[in-house]
Short mmCIF file of C-alpha atoms and ligand atoms in Angstrom, two decimals:
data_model
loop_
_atom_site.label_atom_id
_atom_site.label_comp_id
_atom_site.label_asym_id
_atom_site.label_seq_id
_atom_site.Cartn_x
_atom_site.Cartn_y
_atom_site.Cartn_z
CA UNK E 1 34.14 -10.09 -7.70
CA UNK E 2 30.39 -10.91 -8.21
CA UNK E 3 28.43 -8.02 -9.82
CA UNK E 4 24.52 -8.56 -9.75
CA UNK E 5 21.81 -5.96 -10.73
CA UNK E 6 18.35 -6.23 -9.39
CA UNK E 7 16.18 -5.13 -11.96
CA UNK E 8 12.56 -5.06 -12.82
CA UNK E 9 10.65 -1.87 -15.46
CA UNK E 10 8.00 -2.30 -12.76
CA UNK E 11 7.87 -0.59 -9.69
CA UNK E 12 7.25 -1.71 -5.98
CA UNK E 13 7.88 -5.51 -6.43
CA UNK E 14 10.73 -5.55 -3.95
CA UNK E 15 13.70 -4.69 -6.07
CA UNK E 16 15.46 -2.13 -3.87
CA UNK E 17 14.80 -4.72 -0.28
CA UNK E 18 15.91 -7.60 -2.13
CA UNK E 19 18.97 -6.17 -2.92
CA UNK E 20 19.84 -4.58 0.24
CA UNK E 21 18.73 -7.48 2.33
CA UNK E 22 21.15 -10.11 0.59
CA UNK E 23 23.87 -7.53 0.28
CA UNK E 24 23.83 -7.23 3.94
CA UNK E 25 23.97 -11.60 4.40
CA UNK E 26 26.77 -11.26 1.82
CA UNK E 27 28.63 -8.72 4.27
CA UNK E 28 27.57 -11.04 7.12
CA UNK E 29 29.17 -13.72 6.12
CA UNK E 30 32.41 -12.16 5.41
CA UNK E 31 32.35 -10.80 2.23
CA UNK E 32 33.51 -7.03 1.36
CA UNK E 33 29.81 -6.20 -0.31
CA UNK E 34 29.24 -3.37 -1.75
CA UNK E 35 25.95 -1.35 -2.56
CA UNK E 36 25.52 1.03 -5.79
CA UNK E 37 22.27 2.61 -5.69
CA UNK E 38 21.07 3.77 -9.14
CA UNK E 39 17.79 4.62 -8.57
CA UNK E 40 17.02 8.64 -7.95
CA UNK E 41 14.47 8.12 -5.36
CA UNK E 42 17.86 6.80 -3.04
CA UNK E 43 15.49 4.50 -1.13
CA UNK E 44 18.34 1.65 -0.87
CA UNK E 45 20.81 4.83 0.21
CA UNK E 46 17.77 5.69 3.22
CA UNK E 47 17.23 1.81 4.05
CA UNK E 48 21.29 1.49 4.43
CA UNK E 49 22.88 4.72 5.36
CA UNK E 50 19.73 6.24 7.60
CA UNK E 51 21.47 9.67 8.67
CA UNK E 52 24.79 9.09 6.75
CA UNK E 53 22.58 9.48 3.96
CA UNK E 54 22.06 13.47 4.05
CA UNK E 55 25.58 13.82 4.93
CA UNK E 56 27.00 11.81 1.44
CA UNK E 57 25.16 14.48 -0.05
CA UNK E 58 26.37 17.36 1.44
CA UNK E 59 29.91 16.02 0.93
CA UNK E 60 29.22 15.31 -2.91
CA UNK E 61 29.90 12.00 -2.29
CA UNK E 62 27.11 9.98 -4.13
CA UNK E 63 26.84 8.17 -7.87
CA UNK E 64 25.65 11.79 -9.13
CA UNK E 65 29.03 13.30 -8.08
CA UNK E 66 30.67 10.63 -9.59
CA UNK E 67 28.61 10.56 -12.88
CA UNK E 68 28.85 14.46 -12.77
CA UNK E 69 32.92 14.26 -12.74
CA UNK E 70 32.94 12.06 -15.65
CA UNK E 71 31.19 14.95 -17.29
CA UNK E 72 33.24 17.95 -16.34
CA UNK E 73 36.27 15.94 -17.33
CA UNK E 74 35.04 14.70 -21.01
CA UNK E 75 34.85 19.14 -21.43
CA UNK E 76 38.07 19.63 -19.57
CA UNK E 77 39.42 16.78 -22.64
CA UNK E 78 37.80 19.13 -24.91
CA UNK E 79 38.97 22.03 -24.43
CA UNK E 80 42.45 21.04 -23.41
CA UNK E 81 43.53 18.15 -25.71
CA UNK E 82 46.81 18.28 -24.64
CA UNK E 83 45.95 16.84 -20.94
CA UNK E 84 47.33 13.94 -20.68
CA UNK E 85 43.87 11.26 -19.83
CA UNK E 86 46.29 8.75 -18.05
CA UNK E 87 46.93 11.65 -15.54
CA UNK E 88 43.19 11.61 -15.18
CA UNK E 89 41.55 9.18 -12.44
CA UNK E 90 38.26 9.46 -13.10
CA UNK E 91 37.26 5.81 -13.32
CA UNK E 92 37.84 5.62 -9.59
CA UNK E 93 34.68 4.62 -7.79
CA UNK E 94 36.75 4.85 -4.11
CA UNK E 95 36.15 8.17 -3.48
CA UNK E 96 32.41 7.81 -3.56
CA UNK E 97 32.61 4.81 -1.36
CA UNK E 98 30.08 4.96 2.23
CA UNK E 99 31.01 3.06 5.33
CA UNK E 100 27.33 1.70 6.47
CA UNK E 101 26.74 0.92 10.52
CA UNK E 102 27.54 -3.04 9.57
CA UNK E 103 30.34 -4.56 8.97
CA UNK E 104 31.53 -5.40 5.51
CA UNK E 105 29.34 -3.35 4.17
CA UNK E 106 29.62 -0.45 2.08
CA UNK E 107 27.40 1.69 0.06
CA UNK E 108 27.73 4.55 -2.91
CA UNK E 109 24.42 6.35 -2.54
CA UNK E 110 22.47 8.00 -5.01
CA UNK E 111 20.77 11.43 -5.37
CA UNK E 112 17.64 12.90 -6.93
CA UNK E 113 19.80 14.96 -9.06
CA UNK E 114 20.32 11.83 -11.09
CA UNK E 115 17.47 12.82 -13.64
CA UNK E 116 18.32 16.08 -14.19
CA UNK E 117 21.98 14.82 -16.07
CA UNK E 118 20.18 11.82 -17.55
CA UNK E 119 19.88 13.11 -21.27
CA UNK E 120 23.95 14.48 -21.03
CA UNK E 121 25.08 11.46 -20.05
CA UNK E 122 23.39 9.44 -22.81
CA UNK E 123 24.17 12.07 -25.51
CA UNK E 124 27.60 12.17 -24.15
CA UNK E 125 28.00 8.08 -24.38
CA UNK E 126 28.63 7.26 -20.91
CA UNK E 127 26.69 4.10 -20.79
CA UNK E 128 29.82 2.16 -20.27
CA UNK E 129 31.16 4.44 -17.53
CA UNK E 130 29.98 2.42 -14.56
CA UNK E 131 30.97 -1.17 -16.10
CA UNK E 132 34.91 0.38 -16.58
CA UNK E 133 34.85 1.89 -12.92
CA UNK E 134 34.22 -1.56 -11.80
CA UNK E 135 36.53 -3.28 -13.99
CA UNK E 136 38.90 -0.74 -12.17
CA UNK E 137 37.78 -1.67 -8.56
CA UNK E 138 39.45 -3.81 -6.12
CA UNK E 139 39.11 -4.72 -3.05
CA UNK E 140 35.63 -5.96 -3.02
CA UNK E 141 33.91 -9.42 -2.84
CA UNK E 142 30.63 -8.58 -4.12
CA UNK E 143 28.04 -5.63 -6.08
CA UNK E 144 24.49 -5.35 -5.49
CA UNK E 145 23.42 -2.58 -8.20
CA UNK E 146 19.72 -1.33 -7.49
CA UNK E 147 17.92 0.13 -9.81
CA UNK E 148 15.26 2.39 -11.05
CA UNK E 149 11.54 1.56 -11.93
CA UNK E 150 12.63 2.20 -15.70
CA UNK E 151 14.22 0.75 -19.09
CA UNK E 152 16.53 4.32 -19.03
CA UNK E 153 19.87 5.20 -18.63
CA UNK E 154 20.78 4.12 -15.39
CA UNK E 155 19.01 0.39 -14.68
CA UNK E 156 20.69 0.06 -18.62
CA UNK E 157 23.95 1.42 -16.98
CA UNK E 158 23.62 -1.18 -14.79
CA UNK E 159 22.95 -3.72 -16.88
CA UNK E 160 25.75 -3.32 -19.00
CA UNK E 161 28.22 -3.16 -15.59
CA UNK E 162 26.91 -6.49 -14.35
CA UNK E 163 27.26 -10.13 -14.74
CA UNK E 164 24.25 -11.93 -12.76
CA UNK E 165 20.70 -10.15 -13.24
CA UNK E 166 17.87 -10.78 -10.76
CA UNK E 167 14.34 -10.14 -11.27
CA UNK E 168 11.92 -9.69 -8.49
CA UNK E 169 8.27 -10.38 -9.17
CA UNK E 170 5.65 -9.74 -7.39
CA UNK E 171 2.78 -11.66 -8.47
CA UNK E 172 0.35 -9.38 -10.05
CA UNK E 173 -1.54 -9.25 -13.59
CA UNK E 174 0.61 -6.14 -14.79
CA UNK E 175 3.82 -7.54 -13.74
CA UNK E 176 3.29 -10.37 -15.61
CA UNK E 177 3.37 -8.20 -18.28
CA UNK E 178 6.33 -6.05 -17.85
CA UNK E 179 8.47 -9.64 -17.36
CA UNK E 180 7.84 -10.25 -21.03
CA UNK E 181 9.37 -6.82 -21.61
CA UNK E 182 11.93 -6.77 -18.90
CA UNK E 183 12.99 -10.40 -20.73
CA UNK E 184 13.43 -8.73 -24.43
CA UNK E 185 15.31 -5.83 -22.91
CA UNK E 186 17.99 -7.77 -21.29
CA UNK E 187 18.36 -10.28 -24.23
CA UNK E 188 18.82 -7.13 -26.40
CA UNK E 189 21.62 -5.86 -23.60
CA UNK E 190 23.30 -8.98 -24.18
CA UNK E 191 23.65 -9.15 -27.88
CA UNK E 192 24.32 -5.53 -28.16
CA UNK E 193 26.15 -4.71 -25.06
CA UNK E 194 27.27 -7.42 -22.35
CA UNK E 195 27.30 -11.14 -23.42
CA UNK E 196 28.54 -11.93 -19.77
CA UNK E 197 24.98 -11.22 -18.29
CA UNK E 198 23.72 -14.33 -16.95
CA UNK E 199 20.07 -14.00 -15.87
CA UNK E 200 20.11 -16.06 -11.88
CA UNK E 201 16.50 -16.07 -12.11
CA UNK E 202 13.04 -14.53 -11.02
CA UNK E 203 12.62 -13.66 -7.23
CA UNK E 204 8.52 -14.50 -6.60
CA UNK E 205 8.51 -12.04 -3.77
CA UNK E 206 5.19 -11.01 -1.14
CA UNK E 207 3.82 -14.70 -2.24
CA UNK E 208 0.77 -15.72 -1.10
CA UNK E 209 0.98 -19.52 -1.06
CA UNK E 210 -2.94 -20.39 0.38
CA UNK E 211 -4.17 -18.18 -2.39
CA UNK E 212 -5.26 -19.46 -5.58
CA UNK E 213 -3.97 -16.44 -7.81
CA UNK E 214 -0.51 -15.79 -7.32
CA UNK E 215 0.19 -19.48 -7.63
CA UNK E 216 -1.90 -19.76 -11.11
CA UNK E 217 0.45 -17.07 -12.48
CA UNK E 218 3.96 -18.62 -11.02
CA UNK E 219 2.77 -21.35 -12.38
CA UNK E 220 1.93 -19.92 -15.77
CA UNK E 221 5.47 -18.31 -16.04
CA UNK E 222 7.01 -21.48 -15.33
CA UNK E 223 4.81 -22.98 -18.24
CA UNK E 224 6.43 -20.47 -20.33
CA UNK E 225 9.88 -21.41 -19.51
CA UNK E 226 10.81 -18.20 -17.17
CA UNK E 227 13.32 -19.09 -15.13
CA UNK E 228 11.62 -18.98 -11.62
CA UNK E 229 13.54 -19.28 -8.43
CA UNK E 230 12.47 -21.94 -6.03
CA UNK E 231 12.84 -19.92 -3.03
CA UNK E 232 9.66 -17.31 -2.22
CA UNK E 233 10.12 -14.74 -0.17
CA UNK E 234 6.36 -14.24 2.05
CA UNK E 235 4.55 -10.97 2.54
CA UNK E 236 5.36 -9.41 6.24
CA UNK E 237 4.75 -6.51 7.82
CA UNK E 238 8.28 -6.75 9.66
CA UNK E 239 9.93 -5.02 6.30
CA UNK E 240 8.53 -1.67 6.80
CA UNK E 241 10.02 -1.89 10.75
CA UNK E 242 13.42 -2.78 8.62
CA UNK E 243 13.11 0.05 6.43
CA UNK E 244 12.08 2.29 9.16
CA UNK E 245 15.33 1.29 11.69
CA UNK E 246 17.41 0.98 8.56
CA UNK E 247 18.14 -2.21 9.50
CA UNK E 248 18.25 -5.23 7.29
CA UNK E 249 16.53 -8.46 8.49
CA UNK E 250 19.07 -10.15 9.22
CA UNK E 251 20.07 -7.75 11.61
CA UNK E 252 16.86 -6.97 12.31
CA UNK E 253 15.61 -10.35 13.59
CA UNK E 254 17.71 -13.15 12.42
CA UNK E 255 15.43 -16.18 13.39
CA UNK E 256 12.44 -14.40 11.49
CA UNK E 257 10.94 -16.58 8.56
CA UNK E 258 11.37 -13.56 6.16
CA UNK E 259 14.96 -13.61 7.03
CA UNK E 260 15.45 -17.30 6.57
CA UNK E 261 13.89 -16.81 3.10
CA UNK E 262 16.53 -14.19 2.10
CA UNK E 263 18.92 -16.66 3.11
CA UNK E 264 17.62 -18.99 1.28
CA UNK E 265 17.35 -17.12 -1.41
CA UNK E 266 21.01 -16.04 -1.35
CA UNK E 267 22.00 -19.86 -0.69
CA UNK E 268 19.96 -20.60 -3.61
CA UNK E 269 21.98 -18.06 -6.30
CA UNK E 270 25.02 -18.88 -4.79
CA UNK E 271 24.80 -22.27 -5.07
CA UNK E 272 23.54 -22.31 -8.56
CA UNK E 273 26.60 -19.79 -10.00
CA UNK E 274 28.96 -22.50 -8.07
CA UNK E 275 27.48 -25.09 -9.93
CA UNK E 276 27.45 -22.86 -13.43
CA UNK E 277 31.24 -22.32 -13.14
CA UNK E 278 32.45 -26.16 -12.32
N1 LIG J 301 8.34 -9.35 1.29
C1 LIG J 301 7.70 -8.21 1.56
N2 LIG J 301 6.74 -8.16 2.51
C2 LIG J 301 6.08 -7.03 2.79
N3 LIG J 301 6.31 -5.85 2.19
C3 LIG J 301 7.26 -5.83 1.23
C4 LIG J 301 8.01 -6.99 0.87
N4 LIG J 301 8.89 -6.65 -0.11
C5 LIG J 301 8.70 -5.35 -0.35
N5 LIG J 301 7.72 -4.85 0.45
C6 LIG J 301 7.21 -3.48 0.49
O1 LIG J 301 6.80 -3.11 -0.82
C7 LIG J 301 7.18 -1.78 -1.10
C8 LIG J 301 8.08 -1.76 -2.33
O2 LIG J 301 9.30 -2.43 -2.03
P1 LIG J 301 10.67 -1.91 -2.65
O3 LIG J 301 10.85 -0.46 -2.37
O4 LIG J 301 11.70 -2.85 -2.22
O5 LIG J 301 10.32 -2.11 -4.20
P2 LIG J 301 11.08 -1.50 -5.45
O6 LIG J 301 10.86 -2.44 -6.58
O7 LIG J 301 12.48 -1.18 -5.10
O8 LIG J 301 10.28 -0.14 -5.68
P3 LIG J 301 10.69 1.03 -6.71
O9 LIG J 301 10.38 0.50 -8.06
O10 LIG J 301 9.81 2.18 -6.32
O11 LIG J 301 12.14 1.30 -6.52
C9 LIG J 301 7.88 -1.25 0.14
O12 LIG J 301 6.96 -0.49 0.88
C10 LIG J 301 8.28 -2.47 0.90
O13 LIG J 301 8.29 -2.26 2.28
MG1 LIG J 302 13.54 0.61 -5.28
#
């Protein structure tokens, strides 16, 4: 089972469209994908679910419910020490698990509630909670984790739970800034927490190839060593008529160049953790 995390401190460089769109090629091409959206503002729950979305809610069925368990059973330990924890199940992400309209696909959603257990869960030491539930999982080909706009307790969550780290970038003076950052605080997740995460690479996303700009500062990054993916995904106005139909592009319009670049980009990642495991 692959487990990648799309992360970036920054927000609005393309993490949560990224992710969804090459979880859905994933599911397209056969593999049982799954989508785990961190991030409180449940965008990537909206873009996949639509409807479905309100509904998880209502039915407590969302990484909040799940997170919130974990919490009423650490007091139910505590005040009954005598419960036996192997007759507990609480590392069992199935329960939370979302059919999506496509195929393959599958989706635990998130809810704004998130922030408002934030501080228990970190003071209660769940950081490791989501990595065992998906030690514990089966059944599934691939994770896409999405993740907050923040170096907090759920994109670290995240970090910790996966093995292959992708980092969309969009191009602009400040986020060439926060990649420094978002650099040091995944090399500090691996020495203190997960020496399995393998950085796949930066995703140059809403590139503007005929201007002079964007391609000074990919170019700069590269200069620095950052490891840049070759594939660019363009700027186009098609992606807000995907996030309105919650429909992913390649469902959206298959033959459209933005589409072709996620699939190039997926080739791309694919191809290069092939080659990192012969
Ligand atoms: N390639 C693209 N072309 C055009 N618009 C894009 C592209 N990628 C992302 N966008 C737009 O940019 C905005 C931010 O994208 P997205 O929500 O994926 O970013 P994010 O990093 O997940 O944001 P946040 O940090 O708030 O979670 C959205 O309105 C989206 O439609
Ligand atoms: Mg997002």
């Amino acid at each position: 089972m692959t487990r990648r995390v799309i992360f970036n401190k920054k927000g609005g460089v393309g993490k949560t469209t990224i992710a969804c769109n090459l979880a859905a090629i994933s599911a397209q091409s056969g593999k049982k994908t799954l989508v785990i959206d961190m991030d409180p503002q449940g965008n990537a729950s909206r873009y996949l679910m639509n409807e479905q979305y309100e509904a998880a809610r209502e039915q407590k069925k969302t990484i909040y419910d799940y997170f919130k368990a974990s919490l009423d059973a650490g007091s139910a330990f505590v005040f009954n020490p005598f419960f036996p924890r192997s007759d507990r199940n609480e590392n069992d992400l199935g329960d939370y698990f979302h059919e999506t309209a496509y195929k393959n696909l599958w989706m635990i959603p998130s809810h704004p509630a998130l922030v408002e257990i934030e501080t228990q869960l970190a003071s209660k030491h769940k950081i490791y909670k989501l990595r065992e539930a998906l030690d514990a999982m089966k059944g599934v080909d691939a994770v896409f984790i999405d993740t907050p706009p923040a170096l907090n307790f759920f994109s670290q969550s995240a970090l910790i739970a996966a093995s292959r780290c992708l980092i969309p970038f969009d191009c602009d003076a400040f986020s060439r800034e926060a990649i420094y950052d978002v650099g040091q605080h995944i090399g500090d997740i691996q020495s203190d927490h997960n020496r399995d995460l393998h950085v796949e690479g930066i995703v140059v996303n809403q590139f503007m190839s005929r201007a002079k700009h964007p391609r000074e500062i990919v170019e700069s990054l590269k200069a620095d060593g950052l490891p840049i993916l070759s594939t660019r995904l363009s700027s186009s106005v098609k992606i807000r008529e995907s996030h309105q139909s919650a429909k992913p592009m390649i469902f959206l319009d298959p033959k459209h160049k933005l589409t072709c670049e996620f699939l190039d980009l997926y080739r791309e990642i694919e191809s290069k953790n092939k080659k990192r495991k012969a």
